XYZ file of C-alpha atoms in Angstrom:
606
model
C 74.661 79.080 91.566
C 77.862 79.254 89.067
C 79.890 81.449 87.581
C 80.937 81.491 84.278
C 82.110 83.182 81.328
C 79.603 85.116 79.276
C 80.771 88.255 78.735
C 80.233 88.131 75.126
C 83.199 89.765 74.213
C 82.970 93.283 73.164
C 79.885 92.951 71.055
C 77.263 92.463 74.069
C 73.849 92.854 74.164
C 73.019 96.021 75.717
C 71.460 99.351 75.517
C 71.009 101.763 77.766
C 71.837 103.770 74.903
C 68.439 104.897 74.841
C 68.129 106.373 78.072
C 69.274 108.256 80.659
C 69.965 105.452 83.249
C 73.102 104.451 82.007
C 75.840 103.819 84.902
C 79.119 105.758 83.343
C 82.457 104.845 84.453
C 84.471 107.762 86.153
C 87.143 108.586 85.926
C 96.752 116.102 83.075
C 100.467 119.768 82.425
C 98.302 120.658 78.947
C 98.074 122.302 76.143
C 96.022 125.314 75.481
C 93.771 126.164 72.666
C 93.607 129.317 71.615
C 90.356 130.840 73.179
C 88.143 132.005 70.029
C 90.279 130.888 67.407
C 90.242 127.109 67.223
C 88.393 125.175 64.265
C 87.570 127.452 61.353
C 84.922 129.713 63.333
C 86.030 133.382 63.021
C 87.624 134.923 65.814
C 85.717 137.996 65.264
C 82.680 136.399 66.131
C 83.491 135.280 69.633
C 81.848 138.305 71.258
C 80.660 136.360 74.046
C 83.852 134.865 75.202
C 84.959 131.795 76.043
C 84.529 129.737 79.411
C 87.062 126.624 79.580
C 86.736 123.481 82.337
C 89.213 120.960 82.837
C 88.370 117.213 83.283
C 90.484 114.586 84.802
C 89.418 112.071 81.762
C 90.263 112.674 78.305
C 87.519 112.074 75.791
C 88.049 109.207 73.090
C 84.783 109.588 71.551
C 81.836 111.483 70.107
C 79.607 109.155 72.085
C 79.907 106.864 75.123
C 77.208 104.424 73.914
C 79.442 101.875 73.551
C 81.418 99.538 76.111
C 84.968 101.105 74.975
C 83.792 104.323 75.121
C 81.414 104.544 78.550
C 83.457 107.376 80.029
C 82.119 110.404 81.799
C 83.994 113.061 79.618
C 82.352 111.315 76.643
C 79.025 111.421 78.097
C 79.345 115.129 78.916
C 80.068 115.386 75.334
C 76.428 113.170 74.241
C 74.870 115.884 76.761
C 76.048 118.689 75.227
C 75.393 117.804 71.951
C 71.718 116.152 72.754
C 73.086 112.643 71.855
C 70.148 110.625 74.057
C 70.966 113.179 76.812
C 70.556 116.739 77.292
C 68.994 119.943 75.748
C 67.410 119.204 72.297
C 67.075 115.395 73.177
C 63.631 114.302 74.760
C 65.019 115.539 78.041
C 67.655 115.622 80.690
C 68.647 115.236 84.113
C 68.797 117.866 86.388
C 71.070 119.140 89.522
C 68.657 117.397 91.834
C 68.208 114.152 89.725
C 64.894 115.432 88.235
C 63.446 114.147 84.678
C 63.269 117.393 82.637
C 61.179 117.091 79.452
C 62.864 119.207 76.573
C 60.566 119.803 74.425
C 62.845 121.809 71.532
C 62.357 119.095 69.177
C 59.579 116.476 70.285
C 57.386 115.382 73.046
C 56.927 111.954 74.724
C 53.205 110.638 75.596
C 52.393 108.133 77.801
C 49.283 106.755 75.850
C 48.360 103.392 77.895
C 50.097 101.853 80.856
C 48.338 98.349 80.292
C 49.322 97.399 77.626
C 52.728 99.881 77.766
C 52.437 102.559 74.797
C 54.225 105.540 74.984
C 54.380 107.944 71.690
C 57.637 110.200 70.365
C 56.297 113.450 68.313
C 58.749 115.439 66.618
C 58.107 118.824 66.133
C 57.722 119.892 62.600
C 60.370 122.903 62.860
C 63.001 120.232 63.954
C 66.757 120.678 62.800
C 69.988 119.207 63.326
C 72.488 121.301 63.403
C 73.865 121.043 60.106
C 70.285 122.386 59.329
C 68.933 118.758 58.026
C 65.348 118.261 59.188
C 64.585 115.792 61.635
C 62.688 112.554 60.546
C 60.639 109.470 62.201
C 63.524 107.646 60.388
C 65.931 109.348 63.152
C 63.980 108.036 65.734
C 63.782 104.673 64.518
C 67.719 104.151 64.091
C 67.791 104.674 67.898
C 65.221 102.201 68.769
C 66.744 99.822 66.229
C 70.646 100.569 67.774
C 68.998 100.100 71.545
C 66.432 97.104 70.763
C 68.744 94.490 69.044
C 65.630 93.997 67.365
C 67.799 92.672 64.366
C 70.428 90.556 66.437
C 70.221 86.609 65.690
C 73.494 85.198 68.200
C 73.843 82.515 70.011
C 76.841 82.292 72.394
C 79.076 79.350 73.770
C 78.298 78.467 76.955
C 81.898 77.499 78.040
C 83.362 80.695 76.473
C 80.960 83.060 76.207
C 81.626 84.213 72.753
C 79.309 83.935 69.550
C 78.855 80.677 68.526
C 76.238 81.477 65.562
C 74.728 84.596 64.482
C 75.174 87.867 64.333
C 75.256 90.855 66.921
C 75.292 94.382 64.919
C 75.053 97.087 67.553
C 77.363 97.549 70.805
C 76.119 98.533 73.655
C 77.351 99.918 77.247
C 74.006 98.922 79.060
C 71.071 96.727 78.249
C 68.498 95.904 75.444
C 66.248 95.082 78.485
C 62.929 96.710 77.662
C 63.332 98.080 74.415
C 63.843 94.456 73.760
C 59.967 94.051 74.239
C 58.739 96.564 71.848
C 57.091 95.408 68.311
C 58.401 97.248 65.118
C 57.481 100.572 65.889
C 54.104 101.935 64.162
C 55.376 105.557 62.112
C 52.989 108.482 61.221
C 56.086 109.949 58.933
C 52.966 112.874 58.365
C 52.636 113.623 62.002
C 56.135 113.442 62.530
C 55.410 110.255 65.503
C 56.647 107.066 66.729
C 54.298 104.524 68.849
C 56.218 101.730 71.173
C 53.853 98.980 72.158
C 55.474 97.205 74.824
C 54.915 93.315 75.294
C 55.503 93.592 78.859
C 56.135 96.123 81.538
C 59.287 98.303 81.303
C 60.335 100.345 84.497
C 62.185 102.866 82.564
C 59.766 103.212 79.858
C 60.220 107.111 80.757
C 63.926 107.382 80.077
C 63.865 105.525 76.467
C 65.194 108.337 74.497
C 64.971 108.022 70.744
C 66.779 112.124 69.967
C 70.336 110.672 69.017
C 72.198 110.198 66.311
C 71.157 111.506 62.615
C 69.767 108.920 60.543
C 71.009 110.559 57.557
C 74.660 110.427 58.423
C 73.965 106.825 59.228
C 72.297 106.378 55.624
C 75.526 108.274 53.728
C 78.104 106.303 55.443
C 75.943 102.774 54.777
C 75.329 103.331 51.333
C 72.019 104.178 51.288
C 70.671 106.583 48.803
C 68.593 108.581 51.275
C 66.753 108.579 54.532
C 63.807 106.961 53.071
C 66.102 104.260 51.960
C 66.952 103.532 55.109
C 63.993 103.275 56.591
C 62.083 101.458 53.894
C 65.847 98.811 54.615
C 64.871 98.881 58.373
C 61.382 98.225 57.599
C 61.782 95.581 55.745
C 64.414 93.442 57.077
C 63.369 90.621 59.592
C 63.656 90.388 62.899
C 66.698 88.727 64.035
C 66.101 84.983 65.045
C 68.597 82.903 67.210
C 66.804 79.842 66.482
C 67.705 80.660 62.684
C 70.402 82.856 62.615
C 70.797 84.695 59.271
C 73.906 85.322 56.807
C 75.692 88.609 57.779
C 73.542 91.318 56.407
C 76.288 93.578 54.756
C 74.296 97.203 55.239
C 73.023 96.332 58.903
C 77.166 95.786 59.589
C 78.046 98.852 57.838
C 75.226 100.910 59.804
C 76.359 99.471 63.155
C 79.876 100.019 62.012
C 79.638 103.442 62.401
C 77.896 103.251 65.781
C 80.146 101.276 67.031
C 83.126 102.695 66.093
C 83.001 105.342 63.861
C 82.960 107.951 66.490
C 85.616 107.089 68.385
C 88.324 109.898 67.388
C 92.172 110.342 68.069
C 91.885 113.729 66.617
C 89.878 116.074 64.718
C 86.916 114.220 62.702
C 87.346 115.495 59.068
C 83.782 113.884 58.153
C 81.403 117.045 59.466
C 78.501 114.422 59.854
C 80.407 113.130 62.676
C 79.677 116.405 64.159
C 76.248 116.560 63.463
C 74.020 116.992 67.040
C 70.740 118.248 68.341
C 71.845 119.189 71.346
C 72.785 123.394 71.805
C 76.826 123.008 71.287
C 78.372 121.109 68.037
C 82.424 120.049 68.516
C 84.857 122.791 66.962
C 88.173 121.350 67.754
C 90.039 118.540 69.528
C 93.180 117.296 70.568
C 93.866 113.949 72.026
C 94.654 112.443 75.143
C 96.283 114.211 78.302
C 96.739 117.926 77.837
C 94.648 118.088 75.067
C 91.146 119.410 74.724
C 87.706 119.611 73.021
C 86.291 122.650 72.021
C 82.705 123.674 71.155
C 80.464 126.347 69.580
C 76.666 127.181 70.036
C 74.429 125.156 67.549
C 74.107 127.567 64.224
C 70.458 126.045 63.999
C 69.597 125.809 67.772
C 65.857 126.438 68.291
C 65.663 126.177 72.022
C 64.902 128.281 74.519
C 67.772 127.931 76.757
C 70.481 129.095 74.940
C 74.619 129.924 75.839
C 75.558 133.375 76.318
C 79.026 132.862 75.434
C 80.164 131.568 72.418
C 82.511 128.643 73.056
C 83.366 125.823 75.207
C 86.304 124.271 75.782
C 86.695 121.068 78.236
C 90.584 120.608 78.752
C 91.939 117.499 79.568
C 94.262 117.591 82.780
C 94.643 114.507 85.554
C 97.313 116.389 87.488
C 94.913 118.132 90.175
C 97.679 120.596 91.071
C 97.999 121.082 86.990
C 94.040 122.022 87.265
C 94.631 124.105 90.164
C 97.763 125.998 88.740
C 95.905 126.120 85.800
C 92.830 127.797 86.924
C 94.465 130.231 89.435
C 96.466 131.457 86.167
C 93.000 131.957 84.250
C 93.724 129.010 81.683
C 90.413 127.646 82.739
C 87.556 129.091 84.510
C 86.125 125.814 86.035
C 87.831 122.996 87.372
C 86.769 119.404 88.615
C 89.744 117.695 90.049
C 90.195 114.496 92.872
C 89.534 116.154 95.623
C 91.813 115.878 98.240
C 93.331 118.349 100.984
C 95.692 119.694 99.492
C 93.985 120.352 96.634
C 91.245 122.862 98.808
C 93.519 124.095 100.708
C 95.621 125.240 97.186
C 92.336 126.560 95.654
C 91.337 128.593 99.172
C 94.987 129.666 99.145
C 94.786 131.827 96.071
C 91.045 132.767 96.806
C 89.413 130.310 94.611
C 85.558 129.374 94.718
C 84.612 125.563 96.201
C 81.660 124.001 95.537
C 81.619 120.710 97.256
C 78.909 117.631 97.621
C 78.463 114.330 97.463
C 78.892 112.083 93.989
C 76.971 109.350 93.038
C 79.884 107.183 92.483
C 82.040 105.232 93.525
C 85.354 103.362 93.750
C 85.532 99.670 93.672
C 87.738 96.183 93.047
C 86.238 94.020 90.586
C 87.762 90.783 90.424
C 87.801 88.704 86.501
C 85.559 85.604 87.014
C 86.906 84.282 83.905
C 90.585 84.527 84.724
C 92.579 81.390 85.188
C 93.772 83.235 88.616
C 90.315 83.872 90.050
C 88.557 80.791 89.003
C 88.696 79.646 92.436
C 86.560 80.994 94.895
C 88.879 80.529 97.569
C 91.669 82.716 95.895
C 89.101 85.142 95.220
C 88.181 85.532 99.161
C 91.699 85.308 99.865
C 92.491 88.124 97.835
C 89.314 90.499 99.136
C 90.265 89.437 102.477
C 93.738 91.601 101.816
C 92.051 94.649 100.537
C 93.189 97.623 102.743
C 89.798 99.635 102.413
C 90.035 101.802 105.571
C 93.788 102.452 104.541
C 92.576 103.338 101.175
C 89.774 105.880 102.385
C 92.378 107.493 105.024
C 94.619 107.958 102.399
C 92.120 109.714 99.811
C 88.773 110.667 101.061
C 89.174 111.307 104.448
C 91.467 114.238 104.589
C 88.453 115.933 102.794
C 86.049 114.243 104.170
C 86.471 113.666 108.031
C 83.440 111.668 108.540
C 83.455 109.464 105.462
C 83.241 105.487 105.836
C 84.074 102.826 104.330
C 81.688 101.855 101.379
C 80.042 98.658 102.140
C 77.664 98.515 99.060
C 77.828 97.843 95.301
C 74.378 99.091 95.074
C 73.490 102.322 97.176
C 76.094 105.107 98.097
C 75.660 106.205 101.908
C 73.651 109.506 100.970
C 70.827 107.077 99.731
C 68.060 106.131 102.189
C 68.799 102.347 101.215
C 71.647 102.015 101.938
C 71.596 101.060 105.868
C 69.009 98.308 105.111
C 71.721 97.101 102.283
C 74.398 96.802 104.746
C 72.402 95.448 107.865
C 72.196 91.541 104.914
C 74.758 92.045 102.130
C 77.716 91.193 104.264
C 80.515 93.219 102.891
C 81.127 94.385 105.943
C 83.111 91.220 107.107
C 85.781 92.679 105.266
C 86.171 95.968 107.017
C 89.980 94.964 107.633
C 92.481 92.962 106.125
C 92.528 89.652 107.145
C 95.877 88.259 106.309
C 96.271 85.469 108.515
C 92.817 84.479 106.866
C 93.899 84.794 103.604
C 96.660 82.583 103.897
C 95.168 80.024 105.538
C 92.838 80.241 102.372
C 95.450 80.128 99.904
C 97.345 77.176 101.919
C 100.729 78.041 101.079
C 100.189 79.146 97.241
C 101.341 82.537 95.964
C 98.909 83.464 93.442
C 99.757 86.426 90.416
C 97.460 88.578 90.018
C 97.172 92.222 87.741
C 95.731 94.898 88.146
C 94.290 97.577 85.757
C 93.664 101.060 86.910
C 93.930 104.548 85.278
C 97.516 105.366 86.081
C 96.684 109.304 85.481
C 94.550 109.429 88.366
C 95.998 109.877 91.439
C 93.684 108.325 94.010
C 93.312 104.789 91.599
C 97.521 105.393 91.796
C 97.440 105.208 95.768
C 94.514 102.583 95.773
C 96.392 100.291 93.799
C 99.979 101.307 95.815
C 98.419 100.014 99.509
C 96.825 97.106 97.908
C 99.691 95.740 96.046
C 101.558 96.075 99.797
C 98.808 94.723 101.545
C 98.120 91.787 99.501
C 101.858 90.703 98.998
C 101.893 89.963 103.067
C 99.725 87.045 102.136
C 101.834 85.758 99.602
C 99.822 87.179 96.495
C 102.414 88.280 93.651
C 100.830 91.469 92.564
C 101.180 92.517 89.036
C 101.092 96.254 87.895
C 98.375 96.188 84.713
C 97.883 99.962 84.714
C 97.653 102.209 81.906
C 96.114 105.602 81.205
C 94.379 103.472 78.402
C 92.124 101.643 81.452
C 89.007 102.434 79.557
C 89.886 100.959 76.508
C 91.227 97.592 78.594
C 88.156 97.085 80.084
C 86.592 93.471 79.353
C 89.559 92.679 77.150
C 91.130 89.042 79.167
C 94.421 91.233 79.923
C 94.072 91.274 83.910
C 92.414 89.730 87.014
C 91.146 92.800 88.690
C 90.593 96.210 88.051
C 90.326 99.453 90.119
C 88.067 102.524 88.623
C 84.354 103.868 89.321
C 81.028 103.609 88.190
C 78.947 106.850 88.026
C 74.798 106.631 88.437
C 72.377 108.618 86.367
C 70.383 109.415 89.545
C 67.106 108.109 87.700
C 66.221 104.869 86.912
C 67.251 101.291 86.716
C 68.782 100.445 83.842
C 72.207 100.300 85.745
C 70.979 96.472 87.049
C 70.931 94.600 83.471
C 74.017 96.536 82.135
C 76.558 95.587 85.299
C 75.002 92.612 86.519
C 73.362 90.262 83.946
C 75.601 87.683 82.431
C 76.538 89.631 78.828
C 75.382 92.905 80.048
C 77.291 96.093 77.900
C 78.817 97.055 81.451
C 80.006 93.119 82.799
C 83.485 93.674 82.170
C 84.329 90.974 84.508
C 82.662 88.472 83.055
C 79.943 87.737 86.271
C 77.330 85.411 85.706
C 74.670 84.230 88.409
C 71.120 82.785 87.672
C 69.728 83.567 90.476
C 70.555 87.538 89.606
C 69.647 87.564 85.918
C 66.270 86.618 87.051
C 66.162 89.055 89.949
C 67.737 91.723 86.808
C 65.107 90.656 85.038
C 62.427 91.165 87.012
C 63.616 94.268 87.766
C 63.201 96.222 84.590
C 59.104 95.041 84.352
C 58.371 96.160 87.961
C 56.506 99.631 87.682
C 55.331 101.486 90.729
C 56.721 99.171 93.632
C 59.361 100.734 94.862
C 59.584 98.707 97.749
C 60.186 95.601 95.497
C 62.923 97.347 93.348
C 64.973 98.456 96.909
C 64.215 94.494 97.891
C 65.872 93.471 94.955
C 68.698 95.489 94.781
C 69.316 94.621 97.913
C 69.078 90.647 96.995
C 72.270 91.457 94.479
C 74.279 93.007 96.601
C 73.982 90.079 98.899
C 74.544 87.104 96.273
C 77.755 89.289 94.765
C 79.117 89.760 97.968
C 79.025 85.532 98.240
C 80.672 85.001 94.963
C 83.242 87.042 95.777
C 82.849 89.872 93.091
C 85.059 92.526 94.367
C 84.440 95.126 96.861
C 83.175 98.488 96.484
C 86.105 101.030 98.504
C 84.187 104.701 98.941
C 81.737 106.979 97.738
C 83.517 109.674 95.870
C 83.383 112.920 97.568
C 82.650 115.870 94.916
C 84.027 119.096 94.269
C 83.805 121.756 91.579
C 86.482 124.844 92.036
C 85.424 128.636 90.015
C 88.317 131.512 89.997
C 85.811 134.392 89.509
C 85.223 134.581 86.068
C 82.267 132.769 85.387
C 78.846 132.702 87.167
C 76.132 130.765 86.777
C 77.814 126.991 87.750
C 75.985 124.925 90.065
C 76.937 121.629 91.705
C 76.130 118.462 89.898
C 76.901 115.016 91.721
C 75.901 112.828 88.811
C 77.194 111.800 85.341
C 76.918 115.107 83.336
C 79.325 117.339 86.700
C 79.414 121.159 86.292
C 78.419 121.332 82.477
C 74.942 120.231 83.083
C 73.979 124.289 83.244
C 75.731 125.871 80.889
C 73.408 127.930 79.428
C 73.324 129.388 82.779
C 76.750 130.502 82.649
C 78.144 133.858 81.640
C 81.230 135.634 82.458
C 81.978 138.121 84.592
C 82.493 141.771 83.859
C-alpha cells in the first residue's frame, strides 16, 4: 500500500458532471439589490414580488462542474437553472432524496440492463431559454465533457502531473462509467441519444446529459453552427494514451469555456453565459461577501411547475447574526446560516420561523499526502492524534444539538443505517481524544510546521481551526494560519498541509467514491492515492443491485483511510433553515440544493 502524488493537478479526470451524485463542498454585513429593479427587466413587471435567501457561500460561478468551482451556492445555481440538476434537466432530487424524472424537455429509457443501454429523448417542443431549440448535439457535448472520451494523458508517476497528452475537460467528480460508453448512436430525427455501456455502471440512472447549450459552446469555439460541432465531435478520434495526439486547437477552445468560462467576478456581459433550461435564468450579480445573485423566471419555460413570483435573489452573507439581523428587518425572507445557539435563540427572539434537521454533510481534516510536512506517516498520526474533536463539537454543534457525537466516519453520517457497522472496523474512533503525550512520543522531539486552509468567513471552520492550532502546539507542532475566504479556490493548489471545510452528499448514488477517493479523482484535493481503494472505487461504480456489497465496500475505505492517516472527519452538520413570515411554501432540504430545491412552491404572503 503507498501513497503518492497523483492528483493531476487541476485538470483531473473526473465527471460527475453528468449526474446528480456529485459530493459538493459546503460551505457575510451586505449589500442589497434593489428588489424588482436589478438587470434590465422592467420593474413594472415584477407583479409577483420578490423572495430573497441569504447563503453563507458566495457564488464564483455559473456552474460547479469543475474542481475550483464545486461549491454549494454554485450548485444551487446549476439547479436552478437545469444545468445537469433540477427542473428542465432529466430530473432532480427531492426533499426526501428521491429521483424525480422531469420530463419538460426529454425522457430517459432504460432499454437493456445486459448489455447497459439506456436512451435520452428530447422532446420536440424543447427550448432554452434564450428560445434556441434543443438538439441531440446538446446532449452529446455533455457526454463528451463527462466521458473524457477525447482525453489522451499520461501522468508522472513521481509527480502526478501530465507527462504526455492532453486532458481537455475539468472535472469535480469522475469519468467512471461514462468512461465505458461507445460514441453515442444519434437519431437527430427523433430527437434521441443511445449509451451502450461496455460494462456495468451503478449510476447509470443519474447520467444527466440536459446541461449546457451546445450552441453557445459552438459560437465561442469557432464553429459555424451546431451541426458543425457535432459533425467536429463526430469525427475526431478517440483519445489514446498509448498515442497521445497534438493539442487539438477547437477541442481546447470548447473545454476552455467549460472550464473556465463561467467562472464570473461580476456580471457576464456574454448573454450565452446565461443561457439555461432550468425555470430561472441569472439577472444580476455582485461578487463576493455582501453581494448577491439575482434571477428571473425562464421567458421560454415550458414546465409545469412554474414560480409564482417573479424574482430570486440569493444574497451572500457569512455573518449569521448579519443573516439574522437581516431577515428580522425583511432584507431577506429566507435564511440558512451555521446554526448555533445563539443564532435560534436570536431568530425565536423576534418570532422568526425554524426549520431544523439533519444535513448530509460534514466537517472534516484532510491532511496533504504530497506535502513535504506530511510525507511521513508518523507526523501524520502525530498530528491526528492532537485533533480536539469533542472540543470542536462542544464548541459548535452541541449547543444546538445536545445529543450530537463525535463523527467517526468519512463515509456515512450518523442518521444513515451504516453507519454503526462503519464504526464497529474503521477505527477512527481511537482518536476520540487528544493524545498528546502520544503524539510526541511520535514526533520524538521534532516540531513540525504545518498550515492550515479553512474558509475564514465561516465561523464554525474559524473556531475549528482556533482549538486545533492550541491543541496541536502542546505537542510541539508549529501551526501555520493558511486561511482565506478564497478556500475554495485553494483547494488542491500545493499551498498548505491540511485543510478544514465540508463535503455535502447528493443523497443518491455513488459517484462520490471515484471523485474523493481514487488517485486523480476531480474531488482528491489532497493528493490520496491507495491501490487497494482504486480497485475497491472501481468496483464500486459496476456493482448494480447489491447493496450489501456497495455498504461492504464503503466500509473497506473508511477502514484503509483511517490507516494511512487521511484526516479525520469532526461532525455531521446539524441543519437549519429560518422564514420571517413572508413567504410560504419552503420546506427543509438536508442535501446539496438546501431551501431552494422548492421554489416553485413558494409564494408570498398577503
Amino acid at each position: 500500500m503507498t501513497i503518492t502524488n497523483r492528483r493531476r493537478g487541476r485538470t483531473a479526470a473526473g465527471l460527475a458532471i453528468g449526474t446528480a451524485a456529485m459530493v459538493a463542498l459546503a460551505g457575510c454585513t451586505t449589500t442589497t439589490p434593489d428588489p424588482g429593479t436589478s438587470g434590465d427587466t422592467d420593474p413594472s413587471a415584477a407583479a409577483g414580488g420578490t423572495i430573497s435567501i441569504a447563503q453563507t457561500n458566495a457564488a464564483t460561478a455559473l456552474s460547479a462542474g469543475t474542481p475550483e468551482t464545486n461549491l454549494n451556492t454554485n450548485g444551487m445555481i446549476d439547479f436552478l437553472m437545469g444545468n445537469q440538476t433540477g427542473p428542465g434537466s432529466f430530473f432532480y432530487v427531492d426533499n426526501e432524496f428521491n429521483i424525480v424524472p422531469d420530463e419538460t424537455n426529454g425522457t430517459i429509457e432504460l432499454v437493456t440492463d445486459d448489455p447497459l443501454v439506456v436512451k435520452y429523448t428530447l422532446d420536440p417542443e424543447a427550448v432554452w431559454s434564450d428560445g434556441t431549440p434543443m438538439t441531440t448535439t446538446d446532449m452529446l457535448l455533455m457526454w463528451a465533457i463527462g466521458s473524457g472520451y477525447y482525453d489522451d494523458a499520461t501522468y508522472d508517476e513521481e509527480t502526478g502531473e501530465v507527462a504526455s497528452g492532453n486532458v481537455y475537460f475539468q472535472l469535480a467528480g469522475s469519468t467512471s462509467g461514462l468512461d465505458t460508453t461507445a460514441f453515442p448512436e444519434i437519431d437527430e430525427e427523433a430527437g434521441t441519444l443511445t449509451l451502450n455501456y461496455s460494462e456495468p455502471f451503478v449510476d447509470w440512472n443519474l447520467v444527466n446529459l440536459i446541461g449546457k447549450p451546445a450552441h453557445v459552446f459552438a459560437e465561442h469555439a469557432g464553429f459555424g453552427s451546431v451541426e458543425e460541432l457535432a459533425t467536429f465531435l463526430e469525427e475526431t478520434p478517440e483519445g489514446n494514451a498509448d498515442a497521445p495526439a497534438e493539442p487539438n486547437e477547437q477541442l481546447q477552445s470548447l473545454s476552455e469555456l467549460w472550464n473556465t468560462g463561467y467562472n464570473i467576478t461580476s456580471m457576464p456581459t456574454d448573454e450565452g453565459l446565461l443561457v439555461g433550461a432550468g425555470m430561472w435564468v441569472p439577472k444580476d450579480f455582485t461578487a463576493d461577501d455582501g453581494g448577491f445573485i439575482s434571477f428571473e423566471p425562464n421567458p421560454n419555460w415550458r414546465g409545469e411547475m412554474a414560480p409564482s413570483f417573479d424574482e430570486l435573489i440569493i444574497r451572500f452573507i457569512g455573518d449569521p447574526n448579519a443573516q439574522i439581523t437581516a431577515l428580522q428587518n425583511g432584507e431577506v425572507q429566507v435564511i440558512e446560516p451555521q446554526p448555533s445557539a445563539d443564532t435560534i435563540s436570536a431568530i425565536e427572539g423576534f418570532g422568526g420561523t425554524l426549520i431544523q434537521g439533519s444535513q448530509l454533510s460534514y466537517d472534516h481534516i484532510d491532511l496533504t499526502m504530497d506535502s513535504e510536512v506530511f510525507a511521513d506517516a508518523n507526523v501524520r498520526e502525530a498530528f491526528l492524534k492532537t485533533i480536539p474533536r469533542q472540543a470542536i463539537l462542544d464548541s459548535i454543534v452541541t449547543p444546538v444539538q445536545e445529543d450530537a457525537e463525535v463523527l467517526n466516519s468519512q463515509q456515512f453520517v450518523t442518521n444513515q443505517p451504516q453507519y454503526e457497522d462503519a464504526v464497529a472496523v474503521n477505527g477512527y474512533s481511537d482518536f476520540a481524544e487528544p493524545d498528546i503525550e502520544g503524539a510526541k512520543e511520535l514526533l520524538a522531539g521534532a516540531t513540525p510546521t504545518v498550515s492550515i486552509l479553512y474558509n475564514t468567513n465561516n465561523p464554525n471552520r474559524v473556531d475549528s481551526f482556533q482549538l486545533i492550532q492550541a491543541s496541536a502546539s502542546e505537542a510541539g507542532f508549529n501551526i501555520v494560519d493558511a486561511g482565506s475566504p478564497d478556500w475554495g479556490s485553494l483547494l488542491g493548489s500545493g499551498s498548505y498541509d491540511a485543510s478544514i471545510f465540508g463535503w455535502i452528499s447528493p443523497g443518491v448514488g455513488s459517484a462520490g467514491l471515484p471523485q474523493i477517493w481514487k488517485t486523480g479523482g476531480g474531488g482528491n484535493y489532497n493528493g490520496y492515492s491507495n491501490a487497494e481503494v482504486d480497485a475497491l472505487v472501481d468496483e464500486s461504480q459496476v456493482t448494480i443491485g447489491d447493496e450489501e456489497r456497495l455498504n461492504e465496500i464503503m466500509i473497506e475505505i473508511d477502514s484503509l483511510t483511517r490507516d494511512d492517516f487521511y484526516g479525520l472527519p469532526m461532525f455531521q452538520t446539524p441543519g437549519l433553515v429560518a422564514t420571517n413570515g413572508e413567504v410560504e411554501g419552503v420546506v427543509y432540504n438536508g442535501g446539496q440544493t438546501g431551501a431552494i430545491w422548492n421554489t416553485w412552491e413558494w409564494s408570498l404572503v398577503g
